[in-house]
Short mmCIF file of C-alpha atoms and ligand atoms in Angstrom, two decimals:
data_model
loop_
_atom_site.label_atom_id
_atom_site.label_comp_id
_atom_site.label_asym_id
_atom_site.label_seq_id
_atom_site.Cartn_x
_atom_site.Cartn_y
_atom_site.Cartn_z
CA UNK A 29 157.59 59.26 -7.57
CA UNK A 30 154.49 58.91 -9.43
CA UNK A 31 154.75 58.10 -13.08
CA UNK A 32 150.81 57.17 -13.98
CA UNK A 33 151.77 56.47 -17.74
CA UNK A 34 152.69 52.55 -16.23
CA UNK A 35 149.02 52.18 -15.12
CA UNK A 36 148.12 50.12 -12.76
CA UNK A 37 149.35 46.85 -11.35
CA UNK A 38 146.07 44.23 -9.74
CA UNK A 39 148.26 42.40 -7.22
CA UNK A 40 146.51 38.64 -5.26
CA UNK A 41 148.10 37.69 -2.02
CA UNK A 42 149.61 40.85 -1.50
CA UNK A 43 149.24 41.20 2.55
CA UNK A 44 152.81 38.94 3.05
CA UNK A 45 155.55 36.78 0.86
CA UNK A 46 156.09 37.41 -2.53
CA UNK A 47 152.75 39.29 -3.37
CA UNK A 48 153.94 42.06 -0.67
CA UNK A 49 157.18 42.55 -2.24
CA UNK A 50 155.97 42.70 -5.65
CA UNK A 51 153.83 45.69 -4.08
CA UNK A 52 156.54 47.27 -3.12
CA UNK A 53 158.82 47.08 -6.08
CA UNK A 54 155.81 48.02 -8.25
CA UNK A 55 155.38 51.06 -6.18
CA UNK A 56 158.68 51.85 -6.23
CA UNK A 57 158.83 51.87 -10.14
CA UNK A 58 155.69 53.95 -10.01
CA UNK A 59 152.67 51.77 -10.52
CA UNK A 60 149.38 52.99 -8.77
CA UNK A 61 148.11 49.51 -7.32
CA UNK A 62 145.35 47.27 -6.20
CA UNK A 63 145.96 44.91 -3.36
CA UNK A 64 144.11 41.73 -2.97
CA UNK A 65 144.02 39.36 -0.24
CA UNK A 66 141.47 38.04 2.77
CA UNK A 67 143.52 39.99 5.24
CA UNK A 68 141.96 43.14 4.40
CA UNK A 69 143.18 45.23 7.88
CA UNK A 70 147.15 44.02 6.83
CA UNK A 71 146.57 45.13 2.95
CA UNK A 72 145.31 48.76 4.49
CA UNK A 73 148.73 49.18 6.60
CA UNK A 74 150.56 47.76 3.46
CA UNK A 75 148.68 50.45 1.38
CA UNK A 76 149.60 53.17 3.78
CA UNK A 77 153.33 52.57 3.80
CA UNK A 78 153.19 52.16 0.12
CA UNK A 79 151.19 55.69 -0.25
CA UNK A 80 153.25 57.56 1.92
CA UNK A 81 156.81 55.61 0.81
CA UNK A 82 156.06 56.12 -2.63
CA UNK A 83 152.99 58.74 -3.66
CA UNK A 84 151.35 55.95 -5.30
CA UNK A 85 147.49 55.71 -4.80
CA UNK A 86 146.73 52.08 -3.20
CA UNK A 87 143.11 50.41 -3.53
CA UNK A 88 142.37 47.42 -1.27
CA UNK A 89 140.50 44.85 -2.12
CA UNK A 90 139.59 41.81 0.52
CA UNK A 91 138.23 38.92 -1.30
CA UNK A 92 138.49 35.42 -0.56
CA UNK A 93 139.66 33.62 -3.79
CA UNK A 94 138.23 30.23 -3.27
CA UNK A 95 135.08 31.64 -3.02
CA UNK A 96 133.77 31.79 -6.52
CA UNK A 97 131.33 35.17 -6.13
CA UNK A 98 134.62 36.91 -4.77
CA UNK A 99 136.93 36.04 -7.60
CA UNK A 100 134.16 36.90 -9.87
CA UNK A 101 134.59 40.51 -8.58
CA UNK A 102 138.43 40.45 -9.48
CA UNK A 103 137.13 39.25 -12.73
CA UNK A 104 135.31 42.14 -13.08
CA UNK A 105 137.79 44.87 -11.49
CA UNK A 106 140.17 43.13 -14.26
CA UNK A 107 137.79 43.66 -17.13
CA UNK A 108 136.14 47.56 -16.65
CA UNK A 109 139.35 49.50 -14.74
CA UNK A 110 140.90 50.21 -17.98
CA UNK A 111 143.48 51.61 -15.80
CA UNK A 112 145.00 48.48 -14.65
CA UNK A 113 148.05 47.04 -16.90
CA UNK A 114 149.99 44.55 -14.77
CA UNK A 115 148.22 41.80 -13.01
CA UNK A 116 150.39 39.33 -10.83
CA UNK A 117 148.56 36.32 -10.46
CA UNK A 118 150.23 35.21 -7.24
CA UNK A 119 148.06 34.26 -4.63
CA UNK A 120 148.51 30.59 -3.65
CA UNK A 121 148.58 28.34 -1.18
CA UNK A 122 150.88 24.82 0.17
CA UNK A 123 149.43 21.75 1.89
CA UNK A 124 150.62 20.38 5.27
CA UNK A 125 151.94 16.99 4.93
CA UNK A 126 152.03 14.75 1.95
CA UNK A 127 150.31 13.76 -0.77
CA UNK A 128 148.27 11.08 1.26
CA UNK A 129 147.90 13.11 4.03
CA UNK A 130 145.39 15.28 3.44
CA UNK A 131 141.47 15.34 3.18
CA UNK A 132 138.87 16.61 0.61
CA UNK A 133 138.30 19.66 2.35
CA UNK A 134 141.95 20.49 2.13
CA UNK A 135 142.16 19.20 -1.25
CA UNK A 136 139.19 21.71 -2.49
CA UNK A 137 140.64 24.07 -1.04
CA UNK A 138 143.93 24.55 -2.48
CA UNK A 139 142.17 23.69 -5.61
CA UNK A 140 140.07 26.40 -5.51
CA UNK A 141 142.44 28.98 -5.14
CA UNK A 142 145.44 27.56 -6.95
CA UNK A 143 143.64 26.56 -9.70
CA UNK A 144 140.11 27.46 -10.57
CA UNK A 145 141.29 31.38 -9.36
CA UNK A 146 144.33 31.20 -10.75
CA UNK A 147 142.62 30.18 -13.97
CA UNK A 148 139.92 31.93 -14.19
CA UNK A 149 141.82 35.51 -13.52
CA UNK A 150 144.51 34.98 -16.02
CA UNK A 151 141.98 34.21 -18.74
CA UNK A 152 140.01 37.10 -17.65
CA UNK A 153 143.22 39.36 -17.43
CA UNK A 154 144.17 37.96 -20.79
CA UNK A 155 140.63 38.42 -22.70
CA UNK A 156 140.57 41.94 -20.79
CA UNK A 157 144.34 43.05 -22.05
CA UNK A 158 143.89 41.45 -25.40
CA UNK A 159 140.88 43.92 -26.06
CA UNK A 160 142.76 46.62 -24.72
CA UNK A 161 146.03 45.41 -27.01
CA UNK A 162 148.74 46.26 -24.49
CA UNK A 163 149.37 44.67 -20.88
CA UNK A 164 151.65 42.45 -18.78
CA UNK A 165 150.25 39.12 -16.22
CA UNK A 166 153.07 37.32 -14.01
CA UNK A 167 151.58 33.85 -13.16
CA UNK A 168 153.56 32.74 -9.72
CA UNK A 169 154.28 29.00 -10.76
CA UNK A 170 156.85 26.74 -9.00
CA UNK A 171 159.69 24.95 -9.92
CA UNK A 172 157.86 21.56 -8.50
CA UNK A 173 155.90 22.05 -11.80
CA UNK A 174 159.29 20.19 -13.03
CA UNK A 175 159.71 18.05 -10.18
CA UNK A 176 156.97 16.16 -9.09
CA UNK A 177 158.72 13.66 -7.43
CA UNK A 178 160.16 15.83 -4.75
CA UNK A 179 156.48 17.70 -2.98
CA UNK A 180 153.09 17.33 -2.16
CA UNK A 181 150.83 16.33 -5.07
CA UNK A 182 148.21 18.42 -5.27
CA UNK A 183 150.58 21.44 -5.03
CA UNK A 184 152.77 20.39 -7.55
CA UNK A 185 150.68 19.69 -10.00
CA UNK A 186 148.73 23.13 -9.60
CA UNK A 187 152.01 25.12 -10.17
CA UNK A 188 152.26 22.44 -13.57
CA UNK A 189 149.00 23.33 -14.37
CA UNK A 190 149.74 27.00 -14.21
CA UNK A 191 152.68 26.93 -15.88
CA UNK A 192 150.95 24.86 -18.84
CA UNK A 193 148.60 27.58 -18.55
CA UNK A 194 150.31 30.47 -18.52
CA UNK A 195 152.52 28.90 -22.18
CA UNK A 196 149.33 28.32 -23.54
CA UNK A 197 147.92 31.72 -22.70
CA UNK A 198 151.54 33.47 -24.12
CA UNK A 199 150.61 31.74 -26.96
CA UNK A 200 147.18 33.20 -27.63
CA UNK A 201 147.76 37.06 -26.60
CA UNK A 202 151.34 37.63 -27.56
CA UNK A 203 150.45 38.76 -31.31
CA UNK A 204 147.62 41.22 -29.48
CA UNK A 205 150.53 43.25 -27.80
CA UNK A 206 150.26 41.13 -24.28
CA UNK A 207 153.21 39.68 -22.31
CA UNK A 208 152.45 36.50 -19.93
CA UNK A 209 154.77 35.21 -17.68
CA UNK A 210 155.01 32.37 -15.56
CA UNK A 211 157.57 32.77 -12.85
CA UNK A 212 158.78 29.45 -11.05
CA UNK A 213 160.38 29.90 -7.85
CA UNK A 214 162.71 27.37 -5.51
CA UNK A 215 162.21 27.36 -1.89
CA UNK A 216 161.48 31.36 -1.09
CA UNK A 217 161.49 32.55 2.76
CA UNK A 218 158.04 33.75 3.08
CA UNK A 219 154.82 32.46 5.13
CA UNK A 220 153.45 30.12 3.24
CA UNK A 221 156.06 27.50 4.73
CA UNK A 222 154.90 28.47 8.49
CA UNK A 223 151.00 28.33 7.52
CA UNK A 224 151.35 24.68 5.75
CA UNK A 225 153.16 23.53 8.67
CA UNK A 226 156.36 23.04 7.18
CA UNK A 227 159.75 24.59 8.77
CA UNK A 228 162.41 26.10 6.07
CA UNK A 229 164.77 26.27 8.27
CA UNK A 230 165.17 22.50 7.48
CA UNK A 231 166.27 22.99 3.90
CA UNK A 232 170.05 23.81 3.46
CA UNK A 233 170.56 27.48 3.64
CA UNK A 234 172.24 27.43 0.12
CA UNK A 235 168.64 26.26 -1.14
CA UNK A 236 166.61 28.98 0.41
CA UNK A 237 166.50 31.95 -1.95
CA UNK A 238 165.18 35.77 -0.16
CA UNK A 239 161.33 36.85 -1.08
CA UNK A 240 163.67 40.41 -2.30
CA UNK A 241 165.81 38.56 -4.50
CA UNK A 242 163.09 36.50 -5.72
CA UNK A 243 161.31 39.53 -7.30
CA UNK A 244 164.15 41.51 -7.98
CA UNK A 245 164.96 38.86 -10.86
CA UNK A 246 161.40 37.59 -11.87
CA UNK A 247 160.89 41.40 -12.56
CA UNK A 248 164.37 41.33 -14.32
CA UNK A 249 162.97 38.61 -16.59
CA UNK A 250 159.74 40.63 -17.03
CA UNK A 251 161.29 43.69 -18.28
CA UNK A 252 163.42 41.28 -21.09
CA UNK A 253 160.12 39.91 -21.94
CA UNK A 254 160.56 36.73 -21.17
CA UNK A 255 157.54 34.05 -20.31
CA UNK A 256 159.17 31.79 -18.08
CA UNK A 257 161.34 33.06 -15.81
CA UNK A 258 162.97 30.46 -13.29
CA UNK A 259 165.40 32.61 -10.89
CA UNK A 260 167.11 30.12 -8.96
CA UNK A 261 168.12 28.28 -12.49
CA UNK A 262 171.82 29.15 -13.13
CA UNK A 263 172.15 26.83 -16.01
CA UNK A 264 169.45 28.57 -18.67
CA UNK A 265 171.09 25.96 -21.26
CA UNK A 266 169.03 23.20 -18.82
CA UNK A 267 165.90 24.66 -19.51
CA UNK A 268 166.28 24.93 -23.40
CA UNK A 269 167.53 21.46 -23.74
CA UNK A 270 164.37 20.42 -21.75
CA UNK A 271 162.14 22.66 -24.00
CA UNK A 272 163.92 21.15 -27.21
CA UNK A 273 163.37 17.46 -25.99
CA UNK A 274 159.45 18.42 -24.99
CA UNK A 275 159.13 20.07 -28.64
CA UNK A 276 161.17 17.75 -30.36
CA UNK A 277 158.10 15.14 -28.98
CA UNK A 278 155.47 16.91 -30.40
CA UNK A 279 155.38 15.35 -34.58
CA UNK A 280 155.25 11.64 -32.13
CA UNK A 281 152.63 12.48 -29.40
CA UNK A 282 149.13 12.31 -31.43
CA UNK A 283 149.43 9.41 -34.30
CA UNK A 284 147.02 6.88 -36.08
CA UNK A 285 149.14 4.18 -35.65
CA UNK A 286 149.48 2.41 -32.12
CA UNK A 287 153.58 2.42 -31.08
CA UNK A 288 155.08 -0.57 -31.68
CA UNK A 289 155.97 -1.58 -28.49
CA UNK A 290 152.10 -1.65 -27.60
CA UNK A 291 150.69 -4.21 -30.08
CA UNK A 292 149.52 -7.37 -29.08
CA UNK A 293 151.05 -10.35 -30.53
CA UNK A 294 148.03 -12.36 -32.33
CA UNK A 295 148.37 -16.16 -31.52
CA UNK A 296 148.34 -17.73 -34.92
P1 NAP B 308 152.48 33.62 1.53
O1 NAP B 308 153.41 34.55 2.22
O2 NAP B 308 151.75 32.61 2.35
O3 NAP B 308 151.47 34.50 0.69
C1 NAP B 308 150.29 33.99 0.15
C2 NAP B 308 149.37 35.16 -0.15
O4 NAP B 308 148.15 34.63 -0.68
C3 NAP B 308 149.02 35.97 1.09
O5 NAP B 308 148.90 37.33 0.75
C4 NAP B 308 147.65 35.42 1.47
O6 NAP B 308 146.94 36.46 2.13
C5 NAP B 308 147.06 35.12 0.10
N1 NAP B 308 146.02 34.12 0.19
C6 NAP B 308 146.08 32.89 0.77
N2 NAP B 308 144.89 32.30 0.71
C7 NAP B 308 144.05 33.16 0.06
C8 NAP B 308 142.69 33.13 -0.30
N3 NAP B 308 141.90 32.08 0.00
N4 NAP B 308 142.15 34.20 -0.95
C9 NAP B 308 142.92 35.27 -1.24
N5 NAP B 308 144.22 35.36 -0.93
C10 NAP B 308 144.77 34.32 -0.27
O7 NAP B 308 153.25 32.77 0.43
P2 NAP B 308 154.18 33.16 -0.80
O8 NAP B 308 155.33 32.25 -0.72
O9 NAP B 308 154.43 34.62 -0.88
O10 NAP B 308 153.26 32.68 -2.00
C11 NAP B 308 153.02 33.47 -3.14
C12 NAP B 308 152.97 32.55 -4.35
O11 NAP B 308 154.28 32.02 -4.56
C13 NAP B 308 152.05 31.34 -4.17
O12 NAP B 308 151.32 31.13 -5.36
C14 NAP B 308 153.04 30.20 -3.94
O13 NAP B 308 152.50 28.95 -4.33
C15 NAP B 308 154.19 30.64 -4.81
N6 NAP B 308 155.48 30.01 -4.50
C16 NAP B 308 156.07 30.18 -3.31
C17 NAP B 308 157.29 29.55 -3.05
C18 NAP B 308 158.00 29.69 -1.72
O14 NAP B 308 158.91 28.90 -1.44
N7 NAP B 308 157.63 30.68 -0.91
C19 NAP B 308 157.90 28.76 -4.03
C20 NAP B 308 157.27 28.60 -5.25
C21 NAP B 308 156.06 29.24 -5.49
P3 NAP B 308 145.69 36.28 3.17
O15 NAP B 308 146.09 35.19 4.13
O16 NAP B 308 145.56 37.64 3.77
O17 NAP B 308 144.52 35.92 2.32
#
């Protein structure tokens, strides 16, 4: 079923995990769609199934999204095809190891595609919506944006930065008829465990949510508008108390005076 009144959905990492899924439920609900990944020969079997399953039209891109003069042409795709009116920002990658066990290369790296891409797409997604006045971007956070302590570093605190960016762009496009959402999901069966070396088969299977499920209920949270969206999360009343305490903060956290428990005792 083809229902071209949804427009078009721009899709990163889209040849496996999450991003594939998301193509697939997209399709399903009638979105035509753009597929984006460095596996371009995988995204054109993805986009056949999808065109034959559904009677959606599929465009491939391949791009490399650490490479700056390929996200640039996302950028672009994002800003003139007037057409498109989802974008899931979800291409991302994990480290192998810990958060001393890696080198610059691998450090630039995820960088570059988990946050300078990231960034640089939403706001261009966001600008390009905003114009337009109507349009939907799912940032693909984590939950280690909230817990630091238990992962890798520099992965970590890319999904945090996302996930402050993604609040802060709500903030700026939601009066100009735009919906952002950050999605943060627990441990997901997809790839990404296998290509950063990490087996998730070792987490307990009650832990381990499916790629399906994953998007079944970030799209869930989507369609009530909401702009975080944390599936595994069964307590929501865990995540507004947090919120509350972070907000409750905010009249303390920029002041003339220095605390109390800071100033220096003068020797008389
Ligand atoms: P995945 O199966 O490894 O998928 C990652 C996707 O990103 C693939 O399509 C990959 O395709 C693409 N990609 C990787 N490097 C790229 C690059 N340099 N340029 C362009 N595309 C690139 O992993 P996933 O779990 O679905 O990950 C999707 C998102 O979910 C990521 O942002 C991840 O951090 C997030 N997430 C995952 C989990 C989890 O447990 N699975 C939990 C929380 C958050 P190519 O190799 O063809 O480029």
């Amino acid at each position: 079923m083809t229902d071209k009144i949804q427009g078009t959905a721009l899709i990163t990492g889209a040849s496996t995990g999450l991003g594939a899924v998301y193509a697939d439920r997209l399709a399903k609900r009638g979105h035509d769609l753009i597929l984006v990944a460095r596996n371009g020969v995988q995204l054109e079997k993805r986009a056949t199934k999808l065109r034959t399953d559904y009677g959606v039209a599929v465009d491939v891109i391949a791009a490399d999204l650490t490479k700056s003069d390929d996200v640039t042409r996302i950028e672009q795709r994002l800003i003139d095809d007037t057409g498109i009116a989802l974008f899931v920002n979800n291409a991302g990658m994990s480290l192998n190891g810990g958060t001393l066990e890696n080198g610059t290369s691998e450090i630039q790296t995820i960088i570059a595609l988990n946050i300078t891409a990231a960034a640089r797409l939403a706001i261009a997604a966001g600008k390009a919506f905003a114009a337009r006045g109507t349009g939907k971007i799912v940032n693909i956070a984590s939950v280690l944006a909230l817990a630091p302590e238990t992962f890798e570093g520099v992965y970590s605190g890319s999904k945090a930065f996302l996930l402050n960016l993604s609040v802060s762009l709500a903030n700026s496009v939601r009066e100009r008829g735009v919906l952002v959402q950050a999605v943060l999901p627990g441990a997901t069966r997809t790839e990404i465990w296998e290509r950063s070396g990490k087996d998730i088969d070792t987490f307990p299977a009650e832990m381990v949510m499916d790629a399906g499920d994953l998007v079944d209920a970030a799209l869930t949270g989507l369609d009530r508008g909401e702009e975080v969206t944390i599936p595994p999360l069964a307590d929501e009343g865990q995540w507004d108390a947090y919120q509350a305490a972070r907000l409750a903060m905010g009249p303390g956290l920029s002041r003339r005076e220095v605390a109390g428990r800071y100033r220096t005792t003068q020797a008389a």
